[in-house]
PDB file of C-alpha atoms in Angstrom:
ATOM      1  CA  UNK A   1       0.722  -0.488  -0.062  1.00 41.00           C
ATOM      2  CA  UNK A   2       2.459   1.820   0.657  1.00 39.00           C
ATOM      3  CA  UNK A   3       4.012   1.457  -2.604  1.00 40.00           C
ATOM      4  CA  UNK A   4       1.769   2.732  -4.078  1.00 39.00           C
ATOM      5  CA  UNK A   5       0.981   5.891  -2.021  1.00 39.00           C
ATOM      6  CA  UNK A   6       4.672   7.121  -2.936  1.00 38.00           C
ATOM      7  CA  UNK A   7       4.474   6.097  -7.466  1.00 36.00           C
ATOM      8  CA  UNK A   8       0.835   7.971  -7.321  1.00 41.00           C
ATOM      9  CA  UNK A   9       2.866  10.410  -4.590  1.00 41.00           C
ATOM     10  CA  UNK A  10       6.064  10.408  -7.167  1.00 36.00           C
ATOM     11  CA  UNK A  11       3.160  11.166 -10.526  1.00 38.00           C
ATOM     12  CA  UNK A  12       2.064  13.615  -9.276  1.00 37.00           C
ATOM     13  CA  UNK A  13       5.100  15.385  -8.310  1.00 35.00           C
ATOM     14  CA  UNK A  14       6.665  14.775 -12.351  1.00 36.00           C
ATOM     15  CA  UNK A  15       3.713  16.503 -13.892  1.00 36.00           C
ATOM     16  CA  UNK A  16       3.639  19.401 -11.424  1.00 33.00           C
ATOM     17  CA  UNK A  17       7.173  20.306 -12.727  1.00 33.00           C
ATOM     18  CA  UNK A  18       7.106  19.879 -16.314  1.00 34.00           C
ATOM     19  CA  UNK A  19       8.026  21.882 -18.348  1.00 37.00           C
ATOM     20  CA  UNK A  20       4.596  23.866 -18.928  1.00 40.00           C
ATOM     21  CA  UNK A  21       2.661  22.736 -22.515  1.00 43.00           C
ATOM     22  CA  UNK A  22      -0.780  21.731 -23.467  1.00 46.00           C
ATOM     23  CA  UNK A  23      -2.890  19.445 -23.326  1.00 45.00           C
ATOM     24  CA  UNK A  24      -2.174  17.804 -27.519  1.00 56.00           C
ATOM     25  CA  UNK A  25      -5.283  17.724 -27.993  1.00 84.00           C
ATOM     26  CA  UNK A  26      -7.877  17.614 -30.859  1.00 94.00           C
ATOM     27  CA  UNK A  27      -6.326  20.305 -34.371  1.00 97.00           C
ATOM     28  CA  UNK A  28      -8.710  22.011 -36.328  1.00 97.00           C
ATOM     29  CA  UNK A  29      -6.764  23.476 -39.923  1.00 98.00           C
ATOM     30  CA  UNK A  30      -9.537  25.590 -41.989  1.00 98.00           C
ATOM     31  CA  UNK A  31      -7.447  25.615 -45.299  1.00 98.00           C
ATOM     32  CA  UNK A  32      -8.246  27.899 -48.443  1.00 97.00           C
ATOM     33  CA  UNK A  33      -7.822  25.424 -50.210  1.00 96.00           C
ATOM     34  CA  UNK A  34      -4.881  22.260 -50.219  1.00 96.00           C
ATOM     35  CA  UNK A  35      -4.673  22.320 -53.973  1.00 93.00           C
ATOM     36  CA  UNK A  36      -1.790  24.470 -53.942  1.00 93.00           C
ATOM     37  CA  UNK A  37       1.773  22.407 -53.523  1.00 95.00           C
ATOM     38  CA  UNK A  38       2.672  25.027 -51.659  1.00 96.00           C
ATOM     39  CA  UNK A  39      -0.020  24.742 -49.446  1.00 97.00           C
ATOM     40  CA  UNK A  40      -0.712  21.002 -49.332  1.00 97.00           C
ATOM     41  CA  UNK A  41       4.017  20.655 -47.631  1.00 97.00           C
ATOM     42  CA  UNK A  42       3.117  22.726 -45.674  1.00 98.00           C
ATOM     43  CA  UNK A  43      -0.160  20.834 -44.052  1.00 98.00           C
ATOM     44  CA  UNK A  44       2.237  17.349 -44.798  1.00 98.00           C
ATOM     45  CA  UNK A  45       4.693  18.995 -41.999  1.00 98.00           C
ATOM     46  CA  UNK A  46       2.515  20.412 -39.814  1.00 98.00           C
ATOM     47  CA  UNK A  47       0.583  17.362 -40.048  1.00 97.00           C
ATOM     48  CA  UNK A  48       4.364  14.993 -39.237  1.00 97.00           C
ATOM     49  CA  UNK A  49       4.370  17.490 -36.360  1.00 97.00           C
ATOM     50  CA  UNK A  50       2.348  17.069 -34.531  1.00 97.00           C
ATOM     51  CA  UNK A  51       2.138  13.474 -34.667  1.00 95.00           C
ATOM     52  CA  UNK A  52       5.172  13.129 -32.608  1.00 95.00           C
ATOM     53  CA  UNK A  53       3.302  15.504 -29.331  1.00 94.00           C
ATOM     54  CA  UNK A  54       0.173  12.837 -30.216  1.00 95.00           C
ATOM     55  CA  UNK A  55      -1.968  15.377 -31.690  1.00 96.00           C
ATOM     56  CA  UNK A  56      -4.887  14.663 -33.962  1.00 96.00           C
ATOM     57  CA  UNK A  57      -6.556  17.352 -36.707  1.00 97.00           C
ATOM     58  CA  UNK A  58      -9.673  17.825 -38.161  1.00 97.00           C
ATOM     59  CA  UNK A  59      -8.914  19.279 -41.607  1.00 97.00           C
ATOM     60  CA  UNK A  60     -11.402  21.628 -43.461  1.00 97.00           C
ATOM     61  CA  UNK A  61     -10.238  22.374 -47.345  1.00 98.00           C
ATOM     62  CA  UNK A  62     -12.435  24.795 -48.891  1.00 97.00           C
ATOM     63  CA  UNK A  63     -11.902  24.410 -51.696  1.00 97.00           C
ATOM     64  CA  UNK A  64     -11.120  27.802 -52.582  1.00 94.00           C
ATOM     65  CA  UNK A  65     -15.045  29.380 -51.689  1.00 97.00           C
ATOM     66  CA  UNK A  66     -13.844  31.996 -48.805  1.00 96.00           C
ATOM     67  CA  UNK A  67     -18.369  31.124 -47.625  1.00 97.00           C
ATOM     68  CA  UNK A  68     -17.397  27.862 -47.354  1.00 97.00           C
ATOM     69  CA  UNK A  69     -14.366  28.608 -45.090  1.00 97.00           C
ATOM     70  CA  UNK A  70     -16.464  31.285 -42.801  1.00 97.00           C
ATOM     71  CA  UNK A  71     -19.234  28.226 -42.676  1.00 97.00           C
ATOM     72  CA  UNK A  72     -16.726  25.746 -41.480  1.00 97.00           C
ATOM     73  CA  UNK A  73     -14.754  27.506 -39.103  1.00 97.00           C
ATOM     74  CA  UNK A  74     -18.725  28.852 -37.662  1.00 95.00           C
ATOM     75  CA  UNK A  75     -19.932  24.778 -37.677  1.00 93.00           C
ATOM     76  CA  UNK A  76     -16.795  23.517 -36.839  1.00 93.00           C
ATOM     77  CA  UNK A  77     -14.224  25.298 -34.315  1.00 92.00           C
ATOM     78  CA  UNK A  78     -15.332  24.453 -31.165  1.00 87.00           C
ATOM     79  CA  UNK A  79     -14.500  20.277 -31.351  1.00 86.00           C
ATOM     80  CA  UNK A  80     -10.955  21.785 -31.135  1.00 93.00           C
ATOM     81  CA  UNK A  81      -8.310  22.703 -28.727  1.00 95.00           C
ATOM     82  CA  UNK A  82      -6.517  24.387 -31.223  1.00 97.00           C
ATOM     83  CA  UNK A  83      -6.846  26.093 -34.453  1.00 97.00           C
ATOM     84  CA  UNK A  84      -3.902  26.350 -37.315  1.00 98.00           C
ATOM     85  CA  UNK A  85      -5.749  28.873 -40.366  1.00 98.00           C
ATOM     86  CA  UNK A  86      -4.521  29.459 -44.292  1.00 98.00           C
ATOM     87  CA  UNK A  87      -6.995  31.762 -45.227  1.00 96.00           C
ATOM     88  CA  UNK A  88      -7.364  34.687 -47.742  1.00 93.00           C
ATOM     89  CA  UNK A  89     -10.104  35.722 -46.189  1.00 94.00           C
ATOM     90  CA  UNK A  90     -10.337  38.891 -44.224  1.00 95.00           C
ATOM     91  CA  UNK A  91     -13.541  37.191 -42.299  1.00 97.00           C
ATOM     92  CA  UNK A  92     -12.395  33.523 -41.837  1.00 97.00           C
ATOM     93  CA  UNK A  93      -9.441  35.179 -40.377  1.00 97.00           C
ATOM     94  CA  UNK A  94     -11.507  37.517 -38.403  1.00 97.00           C
ATOM     95  CA  UNK A  95     -13.614  34.891 -37.073  1.00 97.00           C
ATOM     96  CA  UNK A  96     -11.200  32.591 -36.310  1.00 97.00           C
ATOM     97  CA  UNK A  97     -10.199  35.112 -33.840  1.00 97.00           C
ATOM     98  CA  UNK A  98     -13.677  36.101 -31.885  1.00 97.00           C
ATOM     99  CA  UNK A  99     -14.534  32.185 -31.350  1.00 97.00           C
ATOM    100  CA  UNK A 100     -11.071  31.955 -30.044  1.00 97.00           C
ATOM    101  CA  UNK A 101     -10.591  34.413 -27.253  1.00 96.00           C
ATOM    102  CA  UNK A 102     -14.094  33.274 -26.611  1.00 95.00           C
ATOM    103  CA  UNK A 103     -12.964  29.462 -26.338  1.00 95.00           C
ATOM    104  CA  UNK A 104     -10.107  30.549 -24.988  1.00 95.00           C
ATOM    105  CA  UNK A 105      -7.800  28.942 -27.290  1.00 96.00           C
ATOM    106  CA  UNK A 106      -4.511  28.895 -29.295  1.00 97.00           C
ATOM    107  CA  UNK A 107      -4.308  30.088 -33.232  1.00 97.00           C
ATOM    108  CA  UNK A 108      -2.403  29.987 -35.474  1.00 98.00           C
ATOM    109  CA  UNK A 109      -2.046  32.231 -38.737  1.00 98.00           C
ATOM    110  CA  UNK A 110      -0.084  29.767 -41.124  1.00 97.00           C
ATOM    111  CA  UNK A 111       1.886  30.658 -44.469  1.00 96.00           C
ATOM    112  CA  UNK A 112      -0.675  33.487 -45.492  1.00 95.00           C
ATOM    113  CA  UNK A 113      -0.877  36.407 -43.089  1.00 94.00           C
ATOM    114  CA  UNK A 114      -4.682  37.804 -42.120  1.00 93.00           C
ATOM    115  CA  UNK A 115      -6.097  40.949 -43.427  1.00 90.00           C
ATOM    116  CA  UNK A 116      -7.077  41.247 -39.783  1.00 94.00           C
ATOM    117  CA  UNK A 117      -5.317  41.567 -36.561  1.00 95.00           C
ATOM    118  CA  UNK A 118      -4.957  39.659 -34.202  1.00 96.00           C
ATOM    119  CA  UNK A 119      -2.598  41.137 -31.428  1.00 95.00           C
ATOM    120  CA  UNK A 120      -6.141  41.942 -29.331  1.00 95.00           C
ATOM    121  CA  UNK A 121      -5.900  38.418 -28.424  1.00 97.00           C
ATOM    122  CA  UNK A 122      -3.112  37.106 -26.759  1.00 95.00           C
ATOM    123  CA  UNK A 123      -2.654  33.377 -28.353  1.00 96.00           C
ATOM    124  CA  UNK A 124      -3.402  34.099 -31.195  1.00 97.00           C
ATOM    125  CA  UNK A 125      -0.098  34.949 -33.957  1.00 98.00           C
ATOM    126  CA  UNK A 126       1.343  34.658 -37.425  1.00 98.00           C
ATOM    127  CA  UNK A 127       3.364  32.446 -39.285  1.00 98.00           C
ATOM    128  CA  UNK A 128       5.143  32.399 -42.298  1.00 97.00           C
ATOM    129  CA  UNK A 129       7.369  33.485 -45.522  1.00 97.00           C
ATOM    130  CA  UNK A 130       9.509  36.764 -44.916  1.00 97.00           C
ATOM    131  CA  UNK A 131       7.808  37.665 -48.193  1.00 97.00           C
ATOM    132  CA  UNK A 132      10.532  41.461 -47.774  1.00 96.00           C
ATOM    133  CA  UNK A 133      13.803  39.080 -48.250  1.00 98.00           C
ATOM    134  CA  UNK A 134      11.770  37.260 -51.418  1.00 98.00           C
ATOM    135  CA  UNK A 135      12.130  40.026 -53.900  1.00 98.00           C
ATOM    136  CA  UNK A 136      15.454  40.926 -53.008  1.00 98.00           C
ATOM    137  CA  UNK A 137      16.240  37.856 -53.002  1.00 98.00           C
ATOM    138  CA  UNK A 138      15.116  37.282 -57.695  1.00 98.00           C
ATOM    139  CA  UNK A 139      17.085  40.922 -57.934  1.00 98.00           C
ATOM    140  CA  UNK A 140      19.848  39.364 -56.089  1.00 98.00           C
ATOM    141  CA  UNK A 141      19.257  36.425 -58.885  1.00 98.00           C
ATOM    142  CA  UNK A 142      19.016  38.191 -61.283  1.00 98.00           C
ATOM    143  CA  UNK A 143      21.877  40.740 -61.225  1.00 97.00           C
ATOM    144  CA  UNK A 144      23.413  37.593 -60.444  1.00 98.00           C
ATOM    145  CA  UNK A 145      22.827  36.192 -63.626  1.00 97.00           C
ATOM    146  CA  UNK A 146      23.304  39.624 -65.464  1.00 96.00           C
ATOM    147  CA  UNK A 147      26.921  39.808 -64.140  1.00 96.00           C
ATOM    148  CA  UNK A 148      27.508  36.035 -64.618  1.00 96.00           C
ATOM    149  CA  UNK A 149      26.542  36.810 -68.874  1.00 93.00           C
ATOM    150  CA  UNK A 150      28.372  40.199 -69.047  1.00 90.00           C
ATOM    151  CA  UNK A 151      25.140  40.927 -70.418  1.00 89.00           C
ATOM    152  CA  UNK A 152      21.439  40.981 -70.920  1.00 93.00           C
ATOM    153  CA  UNK A 153      21.021  44.371 -72.838  1.00 92.00           C
ATOM    154  CA  UNK A 154      19.826  42.896 -76.586  1.00 90.00           C
ATOM    155  CA  UNK A 155      18.341  46.135 -78.123  1.00 88.00           C
ATOM    156  CA  UNK A 156      21.358  48.315 -76.286  1.00 90.00           C
ATOM    157  CA  UNK A 157      18.672  50.931 -74.719  1.00 90.00           C
ATOM    158  CA  UNK A 158      19.648  50.453 -71.425  1.00 89.00           C
ATOM    159  CA  UNK A 159      17.374  49.525 -69.625  1.00 92.00           C
ATOM    160  CA  UNK A 160      17.045  46.472 -67.862  1.00 94.00           C
ATOM    161  CA  UNK A 161      13.209  45.355 -69.940  1.00 95.00           C
ATOM    162  CA  UNK A 162      11.454  43.496 -68.326  1.00 96.00           C
ATOM    163  CA  UNK A 163       8.350  41.987 -67.423  1.00 97.00           C
ATOM    164  CA  UNK A 164       7.114  41.349 -63.347  1.00 98.00           C
ATOM    165  CA  UNK A 165       4.212  39.157 -63.255  1.00 98.00           C
ATOM    166  CA  UNK A 166       1.843  40.044 -59.979  1.00 97.00           C
ATOM    167  CA  UNK A 167       0.172  38.473 -57.744  1.00 96.00           C
ATOM    168  CA  UNK A 168      -3.081  39.220 -57.010  1.00 92.00           C
ATOM    169  CA  UNK A 169      -3.935  42.739 -57.076  1.00 92.00           C
ATOM    170  CA  UNK A 170      -3.960  44.896 -53.112  1.00 88.00           C
ATOM    171  CA  UNK A 171      -2.528  40.753 -51.540  1.00 90.00           C
ATOM    172  CA  UNK A 172      -0.059  41.777 -49.117  1.00 91.00           C
ATOM    173  CA  UNK A 173       2.447  39.307 -49.601  1.00 94.00           C
ATOM    174  CA  UNK A 174       2.135  40.673 -53.882  1.00 95.00           C
ATOM    175  CA  UNK A 175       2.578  44.340 -52.565  1.00 96.00           C
ATOM    176  CA  UNK A 176       5.898  43.060 -50.754  1.00 96.00           C
ATOM    177  CA  UNK A 177       7.632  40.765 -53.690  1.00 97.00           C
ATOM    178  CA  UNK A 178       7.903  42.902 -55.792  1.00 97.00           C
ATOM    179  CA  UNK A 179       8.598  46.394 -54.098  1.00 97.00           C
ATOM    180  CA  UNK A 180      11.723  44.867 -52.864  1.00 98.00           C
ATOM    181  CA  UNK A 181      12.860  43.849 -56.416  1.00 98.00           C
ATOM    182  CA  UNK A 182      12.281  47.190 -58.071  1.00 97.00           C
ATOM    183  CA  UNK A 183      14.233  48.097 -54.774  1.00 97.00           C
ATOM    184  CA  UNK A 184      17.011  45.402 -55.124  1.00 98.00           C
ATOM    185  CA  UNK A 185      17.378  45.785 -58.734  1.00 97.00           C
ATOM    186  CA  UNK A 186      17.886  50.165 -58.465  1.00 96.00           C
ATOM    187  CA  UNK A 187      20.155  48.979 -54.998  1.00 97.00           C
ATOM    188  CA  UNK A 188      21.923  46.820 -57.998  1.00 96.00           C
ATOM    189  CA  UNK A 189      21.692  50.085 -60.395  1.00 95.00           C
ATOM    190  CA  UNK A 190      19.630  49.500 -63.167  1.00 94.00           C
ATOM    191  CA  UNK A 191      17.400  51.586 -64.445  1.00 89.00           C
ATOM    192  CA  UNK A 192      13.725  50.586 -64.611  1.00 84.00           C
ATOM    193  CA  UNK A 193      10.723  50.908 -65.615  1.00 80.00           C
ATOM    194  CA  UNK A 194      10.120  47.719 -66.792  1.00 85.00           C
ATOM    195  CA  UNK A 195       8.641  46.266 -70.021  1.00 90.00           C
ATOM    196  CA  UNK A 196       5.292  45.041 -68.246  1.00 93.00           C
ATOM    197  CA  UNK A 197       3.797  44.705 -65.102  1.00 95.00           C
ATOM    198  CA  UNK A 198       0.149  43.052 -64.321  1.00 96.00           C
ATOM    199  CA  UNK A 199      -1.489  41.119 -62.376  1.00 97.00           C
ATOM    200  CA  UNK A 200      -0.627  37.136 -62.927  1.00 97.00           C
ATOM    201  CA  UNK A 201      -2.947  36.246 -59.399  1.00 95.00           C
ATOM    202  CA  UNK A 202      -1.168  33.333 -59.079  1.00 95.00           C
ATOM    203  CA  UNK A 203      -2.291  31.229 -61.970  1.00 95.00           C
ATOM    204  CA  UNK A 204      -0.968  29.600 -64.170  1.00 97.00           C
ATOM    205  CA  UNK A 205      -3.308  30.854 -67.362  1.00 98.00           C
ATOM    206  CA  UNK A 206      -2.903  34.498 -66.478  1.00 98.00           C
ATOM    207  CA  UNK A 207       0.401  34.169 -66.300  1.00 98.00           C
ATOM    208  CA  UNK A 208       1.081  32.206 -69.942  1.00 98.00           C
ATOM    209  CA  UNK A 209      -1.812  34.914 -71.068  1.00 98.00           C
ATOM    210  CA  UNK A 210       0.675  37.396 -70.160  1.00 98.00           C
ATOM    211  CA  UNK A 211       3.197  36.580 -71.522  1.00 98.00           C
ATOM    212  CA  UNK A 212       2.064  35.865 -74.653  1.00 98.00           C
ATOM    213  CA  UNK A 213       0.623  38.979 -74.829  1.00 97.00           C
ATOM    214  CA  UNK A 214       3.675  41.311 -74.403  1.00 97.00           C
ATOM    215  CA  UNK A 215       5.950  39.367 -76.462  1.00 97.00           C
ATOM    216  CA  UNK A 216       3.315  40.142 -79.383  1.00 97.00           C
ATOM    217  CA  UNK A 217       3.450  43.570 -77.896  1.00 96.00           C
ATOM    218  CA  UNK A 218       6.556  43.447 -77.117  1.00 94.00           C
ATOM    219  CA  UNK A 219       8.762  41.475 -79.381  1.00 95.00           C
ATOM    220  CA  UNK A 220      10.390  38.915 -77.431  1.00 96.00           C
ATOM    221  CA  UNK A 221      13.945  40.162 -79.384  1.00 93.00           C
ATOM    222  CA  UNK A 222      13.134  42.466 -76.730  1.00 94.00           C
ATOM    223  CA  UNK A 223      12.358  41.088 -73.404  1.00 96.00           C
ATOM    224  CA  UNK A 224      15.155  40.815 -71.478  1.00 96.00           C
ATOM    225  CA  UNK A 225      14.114  39.150 -68.624  1.00 97.00           C
ATOM    226  CA  UNK A 226      10.972  37.276 -67.014  1.00 98.00           C
ATOM    227  CA  UNK A 227      10.831  37.540 -63.029  1.00 98.00           C
ATOM    228  CA  UNK A 228       6.786  36.301 -61.677  1.00 98.00           C
ATOM    229  CA  UNK A 229       6.287  36.269 -57.833  1.00 98.00           C
ATOM    230  CA  UNK A 230       4.902  32.036 -58.019  1.00 97.00           C
ATOM    231  CA  UNK A 231       6.462  29.175 -59.722  1.00 98.00           C
ATOM    232  CA  UNK A 232       3.287  28.995 -60.561  1.00 97.00           C
ATOM    233  CA  UNK A 233       3.517  32.208 -62.655  1.00 98.00           C
ATOM    234  CA  UNK A 234       6.717  31.815 -63.742  1.00 98.00           C
ATOM    235  CA  UNK A 235       5.942  27.845 -65.441  1.00 98.00           C
ATOM    236  CA  UNK A 236       3.410  29.604 -67.223  1.00 98.00           C
ATOM    237  CA  UNK A 237       5.565  31.894 -68.481  1.00 98.00           C
ATOM    238  CA  UNK A 238       8.066  29.546 -69.345  1.00 98.00           C
ATOM    239  CA  UNK A 239       5.203  27.944 -71.289  1.00 98.00           C
ATOM    240  CA  UNK A 240       4.451  30.652 -73.657  1.00 98.00           C
ATOM    241  CA  UNK A 241       8.661  31.705 -74.298  1.00 98.00           C
ATOM    242  CA  UNK A 242       8.705  27.722 -75.444  1.00 98.00           C
ATOM    243  CA  UNK A 243       5.656  27.446 -77.753  1.00 98.00           C
ATOM    244  CA  UNK A 244       8.070  31.114 -79.340  1.00 97.00           C
ATOM    245  CA  UNK A 245      10.880  28.821 -79.668  1.00 97.00           C
ATOM    246  CA  UNK A 246      12.336  30.084 -75.926  1.00 97.00           C
ATOM    247  CA  UNK A 247      14.019  27.813 -73.003  1.00 97.00           C
ATOM    248  CA  UNK A 248      14.317  24.604 -75.059  1.00 95.00           C
ATOM    249  CA  UNK A 249      18.277  24.225 -74.438  1.00 90.00           C
ATOM    250  CA  UNK A 250      20.109  25.754 -77.100  1.00 92.00           C
ATOM    251  CA  UNK A 251      21.649  29.867 -74.386  1.00 90.00           C
ATOM    252  CA  UNK A 252      20.913  31.839 -78.009  1.00 92.00           C
ATOM    253  CA  UNK A 253      17.103  31.537 -77.711  1.00 96.00           C
ATOM    254  CA  UNK A 254      17.241  31.614 -73.770  1.00 97.00           C
ATOM    255  CA  UNK A 255      15.230  34.800 -71.415  1.00 98.00           C
ATOM    256  CA  UNK A 256      15.748  34.194 -68.295  1.00 98.00           C
ATOM    257  CA  UNK A 257      13.229  33.810 -65.734  1.00 98.00           C
ATOM    258  CA  UNK A 258      12.793  33.617 -62.083  1.00 98.00           C
ATOM    259  CA  UNK A 259       9.944  32.386 -58.929  1.00 98.00           C
ATOM    260  CA  UNK A 260       9.524  32.296 -55.698  1.00 98.00           C
ATOM    261  CA  UNK A 261       7.550  29.366 -54.220  1.00 97.00           C
ATOM    262  CA  UNK A 262       9.811  25.508 -54.560  1.00 96.00           C
ATOM    263  CA  UNK A 263       7.231  24.553 -57.014  1.00 95.00           C
ATOM    264  CA  UNK A 264       7.635  20.925 -57.261  1.00 97.00           C
ATOM    265  CA  UNK A 265       7.600  21.393 -61.813  1.00 98.00           C
ATOM    266  CA  UNK A 266       9.466  24.216 -61.219  1.00 98.00           C
ATOM    267  CA  UNK A 267      12.249  22.673 -59.395  1.00 98.00           C
ATOM    268  CA  UNK A 268      12.582  20.113 -62.404  1.00 98.00           C
ATOM    269  CA  UNK A 269      12.452  23.073 -64.980  1.00 98.00           C
ATOM    270  CA  UNK A 270      15.885  24.295 -63.494  1.00 98.00           C
ATOM    271  CA  UNK A 271      16.763  21.654 -62.893  1.00 98.00           C
ATOM    272  CA  UNK A 272      16.787  20.833 -66.626  1.00 97.00           C
ATOM    273  CA  UNK A 273      18.053  24.743 -67.435  1.00 97.00           C
ATOM    274  CA  UNK A 274      14.702  25.991 -68.711  1.00 97.00           C
ATOM    275  CA  UNK A 275      13.951  28.409 -65.900  1.00 98.00           C
ATOM    276  CA  UNK A 276      17.043  30.362 -63.735  1.00 98.00           C
ATOM    277  CA  UNK A 277      16.560  30.183 -60.049  1.00 98.00           C
ATOM    278  CA  UNK A 278      13.431  30.477 -57.360  1.00 98.00           C
ATOM    279  CA  UNK A 279      13.749  31.077 -53.699  1.00 98.00           C
ATOM    280  CA  UNK A 280      12.225  28.111 -51.449  1.00 98.00           C
ATOM    281  CA  UNK A 281      10.601  29.181 -47.383  1.00 98.00           C
ATOM    282  CA  UNK A 282      12.089  26.431 -44.913  1.00 98.00           C
ATOM    283  CA  UNK A 283       8.554  25.165 -44.796  1.00 98.00           C
ATOM    284  CA  UNK A 284       9.675  22.639 -41.954  1.00 98.00           C
ATOM    285  CA  UNK A 285      11.053  24.907 -39.331  1.00 98.00           C
ATOM    286  CA  UNK A 286       7.795  26.778 -40.324  1.00 98.00           C
ATOM    287  CA  UNK A 287       5.741  23.751 -39.464  1.00 98.00           C
ATOM    288  CA  UNK A 288       8.070  22.925 -35.712  1.00 98.00           C
ATOM    289  CA  UNK A 289       7.440  26.897 -34.923  1.00 98.00           C
ATOM    290  CA  UNK A 290       3.355  26.295 -35.747  1.00 98.00           C
ATOM    291  CA  UNK A 291       3.455  23.449 -33.375  1.00 97.00           C
ATOM    292  CA  UNK A 292       5.593  24.869 -30.656  1.00 97.00           C
ATOM    293  CA  UNK A 293       3.004  27.214 -31.012  1.00 97.00           C
ATOM    294  CA  UNK A 294      -0.437  25.036 -30.232  1.00 96.00           C
ATOM    295  CA  UNK A 295       1.502  22.604 -27.758  1.00 94.00           C
ATOM    296  CA  UNK A 296       4.050  25.171 -25.495  1.00 92.00           C
ATOM    297  CA  UNK A 297       1.736  27.459 -22.994  1.00 84.00           C
ATOM    298  CA  UNK A 298       4.787  29.578 -22.474  1.00 87.00           C
ATOM    299  CA  UNK A 299       6.885  29.453 -26.211  1.00 94.00           C
ATOM    300  CA  UNK A 300       7.476  33.684 -25.915  1.00 95.00           C
ATOM    301  CA  UNK A 301       8.409  36.089 -29.007  1.00 96.00           C
ATOM    302  CA  UNK A 302      12.414  35.564 -27.087  1.00 96.00           C
ATOM    303  CA  UNK A 303      12.397  32.366 -26.799  1.00 96.00           C
ATOM    304  CA  UNK A 304      11.199  31.696 -30.711  1.00 97.00           C
ATOM    305  CA  UNK A 305      14.056  34.014 -32.263  1.00 96.00           C
ATOM    306  CA  UNK A 306      17.186  32.555 -29.481  1.00 94.00           C
ATOM    307  CA  UNK A 307      16.421  29.145 -31.396  1.00 95.00           C
ATOM    308  CA  UNK A 308      15.858  30.037 -34.791  1.00 96.00           C
ATOM    309  CA  UNK A 309      17.454  32.942 -35.625  1.00 95.00           C
ATOM    310  CA  UNK A 310      14.521  34.821 -37.138  1.00 96.00           C
ATOM    311  CA  UNK A 311      12.741  38.001 -37.505  1.00 93.00           C
ATOM    312  CA  UNK A 312       9.947  38.153 -34.745  1.00 96.00           C
ATOM    313  CA  UNK A 313       7.900  40.769 -34.167  1.00 95.00           C
ATOM    314  CA  UNK A 314       4.307  41.675 -32.722  1.00 96.00           C
ATOM    315  CA  UNK A 315       4.189  37.313 -33.023  1.00 97.00           C
ATOM    316  CA  UNK A 316       4.592  37.426 -36.223  1.00 97.00           C
ATOM    317  CA  UNK A 317       7.010  34.733 -36.756  1.00 98.00           C
ATOM    318  CA  UNK A 318       9.240  35.499 -40.615  1.00 98.00           C
ATOM    319  CA  UNK A 319      11.145  32.530 -41.279  1.00 98.00           C
ATOM    320  CA  UNK A 320      13.653  32.234 -44.377  1.00 97.00           C
ATOM    321  CA  UNK A 321      13.956  31.768 -48.106  1.00 98.00           C
ATOM    322  CA  UNK A 322      16.770  30.441 -49.679  1.00 98.00           C
ATOM    323  CA  UNK A 323      18.284  30.197 -53.195  1.00 97.00           C
ATOM    324  CA  UNK A 324      17.713  27.356 -55.961  1.00 98.00           C
ATOM    325  CA  UNK A 325      19.166  28.682 -59.415  1.00 97.00           C
ATOM    326  CA  UNK A 326      21.587  27.350 -62.623  1.00 97.00           C
ATOM    327  CA  UNK A 327      23.373  29.316 -64.765  1.00 96.00           C
TER     328      UNK A 327
END
């Protein structure tokens, strides 16, 4: 009997003095869509790290329909102990914040920064890529490409004649990526404006159409580079170039194309010498921190900075990008 009492006392003391963390339990994952490769990769990594902490997940795919996501959050939020949200919809984001406050449960916005403030709720965080870094890195790669080739000024006008394909108009990532790209190119001494600066809405087909129009409008010999806000759009631009005999392996008929994201098809195209480069977010670290934020009760900004050497401010955790290039 004494042995049993001692064992129970030991178990109680161990529980009290263990590192503070929240019970594993259930986690709701509300995604605007699982179709984009980057969201699917993020989800898989989150699940991998979550399983190590004995978390079970309830996944909700809104299939790119904002009304679906609003309904899913309103209907199923109460059934979990923590929440992970990937959304570009303000109503969905705001509802997630309001319901998290009501239930006093952790909330992490992942990958896409919400368009509404979450700072009024101390248990809400954002973990996503450093989009400013992405644009500057694209500028660095294009400048490095030009220096390696000597010059790409095919029409000798002393201007960098590039086609820029943006994401969705007024989207914060689109704005930050493009602003940083332009700033980086100017810092490197390149003369702008661009040949074309158009919104492709993150879409392969729209980027293909934009590139096809620019080839007809400008003449393919007057286009010196293509820079897209995403790999999907870079691949759409590549298709248009290849239909006009470019980027098929001959260095004399090649226009450098740069993207963002680490799309599998883009990586393959880079390895094959059809696309010049991309920048890839550290989704592994993103997923790991996301899980820590919903399981570790006393995790602080300072602790994340010290552990991961990342930029963290106002509960915004920004993971790094890395280059993938071939030139």
